[in-house]
Amino acid sequence: MKNLEIDFARGQGLIPAIVQDYKTGEVLMVAYMNAESFAKTQETGKACFWSRSRKKLWLKGEISGHVQVVKEIFVDCDNDALLLKVEQVGGAACHTGYRSCFYRQIVNGGAEEVGERMFDPKEVYGG
């Protein structure tokens, strides 16, 4: 096995992480990781990202309970993007309550909801 250095410098400290259901292949979400969140993910076995809006580490599901148990991690050919294959606990990956963040399909220039809503975000996050 070769040692691997993820190139966080290329993206000014952040790299994209595509999150995919390890059983179905469904793309659940895209987030960003820095070196610290990547290390935390490897340490805990649960997906941890860097929140660009809150400017802090974000353990996926820390509020909702819908954590992502990491089964496999792949790195792209340039060492600057990751693919996480996960078990999505609780059924929903999206903070809006949908299984996937990609719950809308572009049709004739508009967005049509095609995904299944798993929970009401007001009940989970308040507001």
Coordinates of C-alpha atoms in Angstrom, one line a residue, residues 17-72:
A17 CA -16.3 15.2 -0.9
I18 CA -19.0 13.4 -2.9
V19 CA -21.1 11.3 -0.6
Q20 CA -22.7 8.2 -2.1
D21 CA -24.9 5.4 -0.6
Y22 CA -22.6 2.4 -0.5
K23 CA -25.4 -0.1 -1.3
T24 CA -27.4 1.7 -4.1
G25 CA -24.8 4.1 -5.5
E26 CA -27.2 7.0 -5.1
V27 CA -25.4 10.4 -4.7
L28 CA -26.6 11.8 -1.4
M29 CA -24.7 15.1 -1.1
V30 CA -21.5 17.1 -1.8
A31 CA -19.7 18.7 1.0
Y32 CA -16.1 20.0 1.7
M33 CA -13.4 18.6 3.8
N34 CA -10.2 20.0 5.2
A35 CA -7.3 18.0 6.7
E36 CA -8.9 18.1 10.2
S37 CA -12.3 16.9 9.1
F38 CA -10.7 14.2 7.0
A39 CA -8.7 13.0 10.0
K40 CA -11.8 13.1 12.2
T41 CA -13.7 11.0 9.6
Q42 CA -11.0 8.4 9.6
E43 CA -10.7 8.4 13.4
T44 CA -14.4 8.0 14.1
G45 CA -15.7 6.2 11.0
K46 CA -18.5 8.8 10.7
A47 CA -18.5 11.6 8.0
C48 CA -17.2 14.9 9.3
F49 CA -17.0 17.9 7.0
W50 CA -15.9 21.6 7.2
S51 CA -18.9 23.9 7.2
R52 CA -18.1 26.8 4.9
S53 CA -21.0 28.9 6.2
R54 CA -20.4 28.3 10.0
K55 CA -16.6 28.1 9.5
K56 CA -16.3 25.0 11.8
L57 CA -16.1 21.2 11.8
W58 CA -19.5 19.6 11.1
L59 CA -20.2 16.0 12.1
K60 CA -22.9 15.0 9.7
G61 CA -26.0 14.2 11.8
E62 CA -24.8 15.8 15.0
I63 CA -28.2 17.6 15.4
S64 CA -30.6 15.4 13.3
G65 CA -29.1 12.0 14.3
H66 CA -28.9 11.2 10.6
V67 CA -25.2 10.3 10.7
Q68 CA -23.2 8.8 7.8
V69 CA -21.2 5.7 8.7
V70 CA -18.3 5.6 6.3
K71 CA -17.8 2.2 4.6
E72 CA -15.1 3.2 2.0

